[in-house]
PDB file of C-alpha atoms in Angstrom:
ATOM      1  CA  UNK A  57      10.161   9.258 -16.891  1.00 70.00           C
ATOM      2  CA  UNK A  58      12.187   6.074 -16.662  1.00 83.00           C
ATOM      3  CA  UNK A  59      14.495   4.745 -19.586  1.00 89.00           C
ATOM      4  CA  UNK A  60      13.769   1.088 -20.593  1.00 89.00           C
ATOM      5  CA  UNK A  61      16.721  -0.208 -18.933  1.00 93.00           C
ATOM      6  CA  UNK A  62      15.807   1.552 -15.613  1.00 91.00           C
ATOM      7  CA  UNK A  63      12.254  -0.029 -15.965  1.00 90.00           C
ATOM      8  CA  UNK A  64      13.817  -3.403 -16.358  1.00 92.00           C
ATOM      9  CA  UNK A  65      16.188  -2.569 -13.397  1.00 93.00           C
ATOM     10  CA  UNK A  66      12.943  -1.531 -11.055  1.00 91.00           C
ATOM     11  CA  UNK A  67      11.077  -4.772 -12.105  1.00 91.00           C
ATOM     12  CA  UNK A  68      14.351  -6.897 -11.280  1.00 93.00           C
ATOM     13  CA  UNK A  69      15.624  -5.231  -8.057  1.00 93.00           C
ATOM     14  CA  UNK A  70      12.580  -3.382  -6.590  1.00 92.00           C
ATOM     15  CA  UNK A  71      14.075   0.113  -6.722  1.00 92.00           C
ATOM     16  CA  UNK A  72      15.611   2.590  -9.109  1.00 92.00           C
ATOM     17  CA  UNK A  73      17.029   5.933  -9.074  1.00 91.00           C
ATOM     18  CA  UNK A  74      15.783   7.634 -12.348  1.00 90.00           C
ATOM     19  CA  UNK A  75      18.550   9.330 -14.090  1.00 90.00           C
ATOM     20  CA  UNK A  76      16.532  11.886 -15.899  1.00 84.00           C
ATOM     21  CA  UNK A  77      14.815  13.153 -12.738  1.00 81.00           C
ATOM     22  CA  UNK A  78      16.425  15.978 -10.771  1.00 78.00           C
ATOM     23  CA  UNK A  79      14.766  18.933  -9.003  1.00 74.00           C
ATOM     24  CA  UNK A  80      16.605  22.337  -8.960  1.00 73.00           C
ATOM     25  CA  UNK A  81      17.213  23.897  -5.584  1.00 73.00           C
ATOM     26  CA  UNK A  82      14.439  26.590  -6.349  1.00 75.00           C
ATOM     27  CA  UNK A  83      11.963  23.773  -7.080  1.00 72.00           C
ATOM     28  CA  UNK A  84      12.254  21.508  -4.182  1.00 70.00           C
ATOM     29  CA  UNK A  85       9.139  22.805  -2.718  1.00 69.00           C
ATOM     30  CA  UNK A  86       7.200  22.064  -5.971  1.00 65.00           C
ATOM     31  CA  UNK A  87       6.744  18.377  -4.918  1.00 65.00           C
ATOM     32  CA  UNK A  88       3.236  18.070  -5.966  1.00 62.00           C
ATOM     33  CA  UNK A  89       4.266  18.868  -9.670  1.00 66.00           C
ATOM     34  CA  UNK A  90       6.960  16.613  -9.486  1.00 60.00           C
ATOM     35  CA  UNK A  91       5.253  13.351  -7.998  1.00 63.00           C
ATOM     36  CA  UNK A  92       2.299  13.911 -10.496  1.00 64.00           C
ATOM     37  CA  UNK A  93       5.037  13.757 -13.466  1.00 62.00           C
ATOM     38  CA  UNK A  94       6.166  10.432 -12.012  1.00 57.00           C
ATOM     39  CA  UNK A  95       2.635   8.919 -11.769  1.00 60.00           C
ATOM     40  CA  UNK A  96       1.624   9.846 -15.391  1.00 63.00           C
ATOM     41  CA  UNK A  97       0.211   6.768 -16.964  1.00 58.00           C
ATOM     42  CA  UNK A  98      -1.676   5.311 -13.944  1.00 55.00           C
ATOM     43  CA  UNK A  99      -5.320   6.681 -13.703  1.00 84.00           C
ATOM     44  CA  UNK A 100      -6.655   5.250 -10.466  1.00 90.00           C
ATOM     45  CA  UNK A 101      -3.993   6.317  -7.603  1.00 91.00           C
ATOM     46  CA  UNK A 102      -4.461   6.750  -3.887  1.00 95.00           C
ATOM     47  CA  UNK A 103      -2.089   8.966  -1.712  1.00 95.00           C
ATOM     48  CA  UNK A 104      -2.168   7.252   1.672  1.00 95.00           C
ATOM     49  CA  UNK A 105       0.600   8.716   3.649  1.00 94.00           C
ATOM     50  CA  UNK A 106       3.438  11.149   3.512  1.00 93.00           C
ATOM     51  CA  UNK A 107       6.571  10.773   6.071  1.00 91.00           C
ATOM     52  CA  UNK A 108       9.145  13.194   6.880  1.00 93.00           C
ATOM     53  CA  UNK A 109      12.238  11.200   7.874  1.00 94.00           C
ATOM     54  CA  UNK A 110      15.020  13.105   9.628  1.00 95.00           C
ATOM     55  CA  UNK A 111      18.162  11.648  11.067  1.00 96.00           C
ATOM     56  CA  UNK A 112      20.139  14.035  13.243  1.00 96.00           C
ATOM     57  CA  UNK A 113      23.899  14.120  13.257  1.00 97.00           C
ATOM     58  CA  UNK A 114      25.769  11.824  15.160  1.00 96.00           C
ATOM     59  CA  UNK A 115      22.795   9.668  16.545  1.00 94.00           C
ATOM     60  CA  UNK A 116      22.608   6.108  17.229  1.00 93.00           C
ATOM     61  CA  UNK A 117      19.052   5.432  15.786  1.00 92.00           C
ATOM     62  CA  UNK A 118      18.801   2.971  12.974  1.00 95.00           C
ATOM     63  CA  UNK A 119      16.256   1.028  11.211  1.00 96.00           C
ATOM     64  CA  UNK A 120      16.549  -2.643  10.995  1.00 95.00           C
ATOM     65  CA  UNK A 121      16.303  -4.825   8.051  1.00 97.00           C
ATOM     66  CA  UNK A 122      12.401  -5.256   7.233  1.00 96.00           C
ATOM     67  CA  UNK A 123       9.779  -5.123   4.753  1.00 95.00           C
ATOM     68  CA  UNK A 124       7.194  -2.409   4.856  1.00 93.00           C
ATOM     69  CA  UNK A 125       4.392  -4.897   4.605  1.00 88.00           C
ATOM     70  CA  UNK A 126       4.916  -6.091   7.898  1.00 89.00           C
ATOM     71  CA  UNK A 127       3.803  -2.915   9.318  1.00 88.00           C
ATOM     72  CA  UNK A 128       1.066  -1.810   6.932  1.00 91.00           C
ATOM     73  CA  UNK A 129      -2.659  -2.905   6.634  1.00 92.00           C
ATOM     74  CA  UNK A 130      -2.829  -2.883   2.711  1.00 93.00           C
ATOM     75  CA  UNK A 131      -3.540  -5.447   0.383  1.00 90.00           C
ATOM     76  CA  UNK A 132      -2.537  -6.301  -2.154  1.00 88.00           C
ATOM     77  CA  UNK A 133       1.195  -5.888  -1.928  1.00 85.00           C
ATOM     78  CA  UNK A 134       1.284  -3.017  -4.570  1.00 88.00           C
ATOM     79  CA  UNK A 135       2.187   0.300  -2.737  1.00 92.00           C
ATOM     80  CA  UNK A 136       5.301   2.316  -4.092  1.00 92.00           C
ATOM     81  CA  UNK A 137       7.190   5.023  -1.819  1.00 95.00           C
ATOM     82  CA  UNK A 138       8.749   8.042  -3.537  1.00 94.00           C
ATOM     83  CA  UNK A 139      11.558   8.949  -1.221  1.00 96.00           C
ATOM     84  CA  UNK A 140      12.769  12.729  -1.942  1.00 94.00           C
ATOM     85  CA  UNK A 141      16.084  13.661  -0.656  1.00 96.00           C
ATOM     86  CA  UNK A 142      16.006  17.153   1.122  1.00 95.00           C
ATOM     87  CA  UNK A 143      19.771  16.704   2.041  1.00 96.00           C
ATOM     88  CA  UNK A 144      22.540  14.837   0.581  1.00 97.00           C
ATOM     89  CA  UNK A 145      22.373  11.047   1.416  1.00 98.00           C
ATOM     90  CA  UNK A 146      25.246   8.613   1.623  1.00 98.00           C
ATOM     91  CA  UNK A 147      26.379   5.815   3.744  1.00 97.00           C
ATOM     92  CA  UNK A 148      27.957   8.109   6.355  1.00 97.00           C
ATOM     93  CA  UNK A 149      24.811   9.969   7.186  1.00 97.00           C
ATOM     94  CA  UNK A 150      22.375   6.871   7.076  1.00 97.00           C
ATOM     95  CA  UNK A 151      21.423   6.250   3.442  1.00 98.00           C
ATOM     96  CA  UNK A 152      18.685   3.617   2.829  1.00 98.00           C
ATOM     97  CA  UNK A 153      20.224   0.124   2.105  1.00 98.00           C
ATOM     98  CA  UNK A 154      18.396  -2.530   0.174  1.00 98.00           C
ATOM     99  CA  UNK A 155      18.556  -6.217  -0.947  1.00 97.00           C
ATOM    100  CA  UNK A 156      17.911  -6.106  -4.807  1.00 97.00           C
ATOM    101  CA  UNK A 157      15.270  -8.401  -5.797  1.00 96.00           C
ATOM    102  CA  UNK A 158      14.120  -9.199  -2.347  1.00 96.00           C
ATOM    103  CA  UNK A 159      10.495  -7.843  -3.309  1.00 95.00           C
ATOM    104  CA  UNK A 160       9.928 -11.052  -5.305  1.00 91.00           C
ATOM    105  CA  UNK A 161       9.707 -13.228  -2.520  1.00 88.00           C
ATOM    106  CA  UNK A 162       7.209 -13.625   0.548  1.00 84.00           C
ATOM    107  CA  UNK A 163       9.418 -15.946   2.449  1.00 91.00           C
ATOM    108  CA  UNK A 164      11.178 -13.310   4.426  1.00 96.00           C
ATOM    109  CA  UNK A 165      10.647 -13.935   8.241  1.00 96.00           C
ATOM    110  CA  UNK A 166      10.333 -11.044  10.854  1.00 94.00           C
ATOM    111  CA  UNK A 167      11.014 -11.504  14.529  1.00 94.00           C
ATOM    112  CA  UNK A 168      10.678  -9.137  17.437  1.00 91.00           C
ATOM    113  CA  UNK A 169      13.601  -7.090  17.967  1.00 87.00           C
ATOM    114  CA  UNK A 170      14.080  -4.994  21.067  1.00 79.00           C
ATOM    115  CA  UNK A 171      16.423  -2.263  21.589  1.00 77.00           C
ATOM    116  CA  UNK A 172      16.159   1.585  22.163  1.00 80.00           C
ATOM    117  CA  UNK A 173      18.425   2.450  19.202  1.00 88.00           C
ATOM    118  CA  UNK A 174      15.900   0.764  16.884  1.00 91.00           C
ATOM    119  CA  UNK A 175      12.981   2.562  15.027  1.00 90.00           C
ATOM    120  CA  UNK A 176      10.984  -0.546  14.451  1.00 90.00           C
ATOM    121  CA  UNK A 177      10.523  -3.584  16.583  1.00 89.00           C
ATOM    122  CA  UNK A 178      10.154  -6.219  13.850  1.00 92.00           C
ATOM    123  CA  UNK A 179      13.236  -7.308  11.896  1.00 95.00           C
ATOM    124  CA  UNK A 180      14.661  -9.689   9.570  1.00 97.00           C
ATOM    125  CA  UNK A 181      17.424 -11.860  11.021  1.00 94.00           C
ATOM    126  CA  UNK A 182      20.978 -11.421   9.780  1.00 92.00           C
ATOM    127  CA  UNK A 183      21.163 -15.203   8.905  1.00 94.00           C
ATOM    128  CA  UNK A 184      18.731 -14.614   6.214  1.00 96.00           C
ATOM    129  CA  UNK A 185      20.780 -11.939   4.796  1.00 95.00           C
ATOM    130  CA  UNK A 186      24.015 -13.808   4.552  1.00 93.00           C
ATOM    131  CA  UNK A 187      25.689 -13.708   1.225  1.00 93.00           C
ATOM    132  CA  UNK A 188      22.917 -11.301  -0.214  1.00 95.00           C
ATOM    133  CA  UNK A 189      23.965  -8.245  -2.307  1.00 96.00           C
ATOM    134  CA  UNK A 190      23.658  -4.886  -0.482  1.00 97.00           C
ATOM    135  CA  UNK A 191      23.188  -1.750  -2.167  1.00 97.00           C
ATOM    136  CA  UNK A 192      23.007   1.669  -0.727  1.00 98.00           C
ATOM    137  CA  UNK A 193      20.688   4.394  -2.208  1.00 98.00           C
ATOM    138  CA  UNK A 194      22.857   7.594  -2.307  1.00 98.00           C
ATOM    139  CA  UNK A 195      21.074  10.906  -3.419  1.00 97.00           C
ATOM    140  CA  UNK A 196      21.871  14.485  -3.928  1.00 95.00           C
ATOM    141  CA  UNK A 197      19.317  17.011  -2.623  1.00 94.00           C
ATOM    142  CA  UNK A 198      16.442  17.198  -4.888  1.00 91.00           C
ATOM    143  CA  UNK A 199      16.731  13.644  -6.223  1.00 94.00           C
ATOM    144  CA  UNK A 200      14.338  10.640  -5.720  1.00 94.00           C
ATOM    145  CA  UNK A 201      14.202   6.978  -5.496  1.00 96.00           C
ATOM    146  CA  UNK A 202      11.253   4.679  -5.779  1.00 94.00           C
ATOM    147  CA  UNK A 203      10.883   1.692  -3.825  1.00 95.00           C
ATOM    148  CA  UNK A 204       8.579  -1.351  -3.668  1.00 95.00           C
ATOM    149  CA  UNK A 205       6.358  -2.423  -0.914  1.00 92.00           C
ATOM    150  CA  UNK A 206       8.000  -5.858  -0.330  1.00 95.00           C
ATOM    151  CA  UNK A 207      11.766  -4.872  -0.673  1.00 97.00           C
ATOM    152  CA  UNK A 208      13.852  -5.698   2.185  1.00 98.00           C
ATOM    153  CA  UNK A 209      15.688  -2.662   3.432  1.00 98.00           C
ATOM    154  CA  UNK A 210      16.874  -0.636   6.416  1.00 97.00           C
ATOM    155  CA  UNK A 211      19.259   1.988   7.418  1.00 97.00           C
ATOM    156  CA  UNK A 212      22.374   2.381   9.716  1.00 96.00           C
ATOM    157  CA  UNK A 213      22.789   5.253  12.163  1.00 97.00           C
ATOM    158  CA  UNK A 214      23.846   8.792  11.172  1.00 97.00           C
ATOM    159  CA  UNK A 215      27.601   8.896  12.062  1.00 96.00           C
ATOM    160  CA  UNK A 216      28.209  11.900  10.240  1.00 98.00           C
ATOM    161  CA  UNK A 217      28.078  15.567  11.235  1.00 97.00           C
ATOM    162  CA  UNK A 218      25.136  16.295   8.756  1.00 97.00           C
ATOM    163  CA  UNK A 219      21.262  16.013   8.880  1.00 97.00           C
ATOM    164  CA  UNK A 220      19.708  13.404   6.554  1.00 97.00           C
ATOM    165  CA  UNK A 221      16.183  14.640   5.752  1.00 96.00           C
ATOM    166  CA  UNK A 222      13.814  13.206   3.331  1.00 96.00           C
ATOM    167  CA  UNK A 223      10.245  13.065   2.582  1.00 95.00           C
ATOM    168  CA  UNK A 224       8.506   9.904   1.702  1.00 96.00           C
ATOM    169  CA  UNK A 225       5.177  10.054  -0.387  1.00 95.00           C
ATOM    170  CA  UNK A 226       3.332   6.593  -0.450  1.00 96.00           C
ATOM    171  CA  UNK A 227       1.012   5.757  -2.917  1.00 94.00           C
ATOM    172  CA  UNK A 228      -1.197   2.583  -3.731  1.00 95.00           C
ATOM    173  CA  UNK A 229      -3.293   1.676  -6.784  1.00 93.00           C
ATOM    174  CA  UNK A 230      -7.005   2.362  -5.947  1.00 95.00           C
ATOM    175  CA  UNK A 231      -7.493  -1.557  -6.338  1.00 95.00           C
ATOM    176  CA  UNK A 232      -5.674  -2.197  -3.287  1.00 96.00           C
ATOM    177  CA  UNK A 233      -7.464  -1.825   0.073  1.00 96.00           C
ATOM    178  CA  UNK A 234      -6.379  -0.068   3.415  1.00 95.00           C
ATOM    179  CA  UNK A 235      -7.953  -2.251   5.911  1.00 93.00           C
ATOM    180  CA  UNK A 236      -8.476  -0.281   9.135  1.00 90.00           C
ATOM    181  CA  UNK A 237     -10.452  -2.933  10.921  1.00 85.00           C
ATOM    182  CA  UNK A 238      -7.592  -5.373  11.185  1.00 83.00           C
ATOM    183  CA  UNK A 239      -5.203  -5.994  14.274  1.00 78.00           C
ATOM    184  CA  UNK A 240      -1.722  -5.012  13.784  1.00 76.00           C
ATOM    185  CA  UNK A 241      -0.033  -4.610  16.910  1.00 72.00           C
ATOM    186  CA  UNK A 242       3.219  -3.519  15.361  1.00 70.00           C
ATOM    187  CA  UNK A 243       1.914  -0.631  13.545  1.00 69.00           C
ATOM    188  CA  UNK A 244       3.391   2.890  14.664  1.00 69.00           C
ATOM    189  CA  UNK A 245       0.295   5.112  13.954  1.00 75.00           C
ATOM    190  CA  UNK A 246      -3.312   4.726  14.323  1.00 83.00           C
ATOM    191  CA  UNK A 247      -4.890   3.099  11.087  1.00 88.00           C
ATOM    192  CA  UNK A 248      -8.543   3.664  11.955  1.00 89.00           C
ATOM    193  CA  UNK A 249      -8.156   7.579  11.669  1.00 90.00           C
ATOM    194  CA  UNK A 250      -5.809   7.886   8.958  1.00 92.00           C
ATOM    195  CA  UNK A 251      -6.872  10.148   5.959  1.00 94.00           C
ATOM    196  CA  UNK A 252      -6.432   8.904   2.423  1.00 96.00           C
ATOM    197  CA  UNK A 253      -6.741  10.905  -0.783  1.00 95.00           C
ATOM    198  CA  UNK A 254      -7.712   9.770  -4.157  1.00 95.00           C
ATOM    199  CA  UNK A 255      -5.295  11.858  -6.422  1.00 89.00           C
ATOM    200  CA  UNK A 256      -6.185  10.571  -9.680  1.00 86.00           C
ATOM    201  CA  UNK A 257      -8.787   8.376 -11.285  1.00 88.00           C
ATOM    202  CA  UNK A 258     -11.417   6.345  -9.097  1.00 93.00           C
ATOM    203  CA  UNK A 259     -11.259   4.230  -6.002  1.00 96.00           C
ATOM    204  CA  UNK A 260     -11.742   0.611  -7.214  1.00 95.00           C
ATOM    205  CA  UNK A 261     -11.931  -0.983  -3.881  1.00 96.00           C
ATOM    206  CA  UNK A 262     -14.771  -0.536  -1.582  1.00 96.00           C
ATOM    207  CA  UNK A 263     -12.663  -1.152   1.525  1.00 96.00           C
ATOM    208  CA  UNK A 264     -11.126   2.270   1.094  1.00 97.00           C
ATOM    209  CA  UNK A 265     -13.030   4.976   3.154  1.00 96.00           C
ATOM    210  CA  UNK A 266     -11.876   8.177   1.675  1.00 95.00           C
ATOM    211  CA  UNK A 267     -13.720  10.306   4.147  1.00 93.00           C
ATOM    212  CA  UNK A 268     -12.175   9.403   7.376  1.00 93.00           C
ATOM    213  CA  UNK A 269      -9.855  11.471   9.014  1.00 87.00           C
ATOM    214  CA  UNK A 270     -10.371  14.716   6.858  1.00 84.00           C
ATOM    215  CA  UNK A 271     -12.499  16.512   9.368  1.00 78.00           C
ATOM    216  CA  UNK A 272      -9.472  17.254  11.511  1.00 61.00           C
ATOM    217  CA  UNK A 273      -7.484  18.674   8.485  1.00 53.00           C
ATOM    218  CA  UNK A 274     -10.267  21.522   7.952  1.00 52.00           C
ATOM    219  CA  UNK A 275      -8.210  24.730   8.789  1.00 45.00           C
TER     220      UNK A 275
END
């Protein structure tokens, strides 16, 4: 799916917008087939979360600079997120912004950040970002981006008159483990009952309980 130069860019910067991938409007509902195509070549994969993001027009809510690893009980840090744009995403309606290459460092420090306009309560201070290159991930409807577990990212408020919706699909290699019994006060959901699915290959980490949470999904 990725060109060699795009693969190099992903390794260097921690994210990439695949130039050869674009869903037609009629295919936006065919997400499973699209994601499977992206994952070709990795035989042991666990889907552990899907997350619908929706920024309404002219709202003050914003996502502070952070690393996802600050909030997730998954080790090792090998999780990838596929972010599929449902609407046009640009700077005016709160596109994700990233610090290229920041996924290579574990030295980023988070502090508690209060404020009713923030969606997260742990943030990376502005002094650590001084002089850093900031890029915006702007997407057309049906495009996707992939970003790394450790990349420093966030997004500003949606100051436009347009909705910004996107679907995040989060995968981890089956060698990583979801540690449900660890305490993480900043977590935004209940890890103890979170269902996870083996979508390809075999579970390689005994920590992963693939049975939890699925009973509530039987319709």
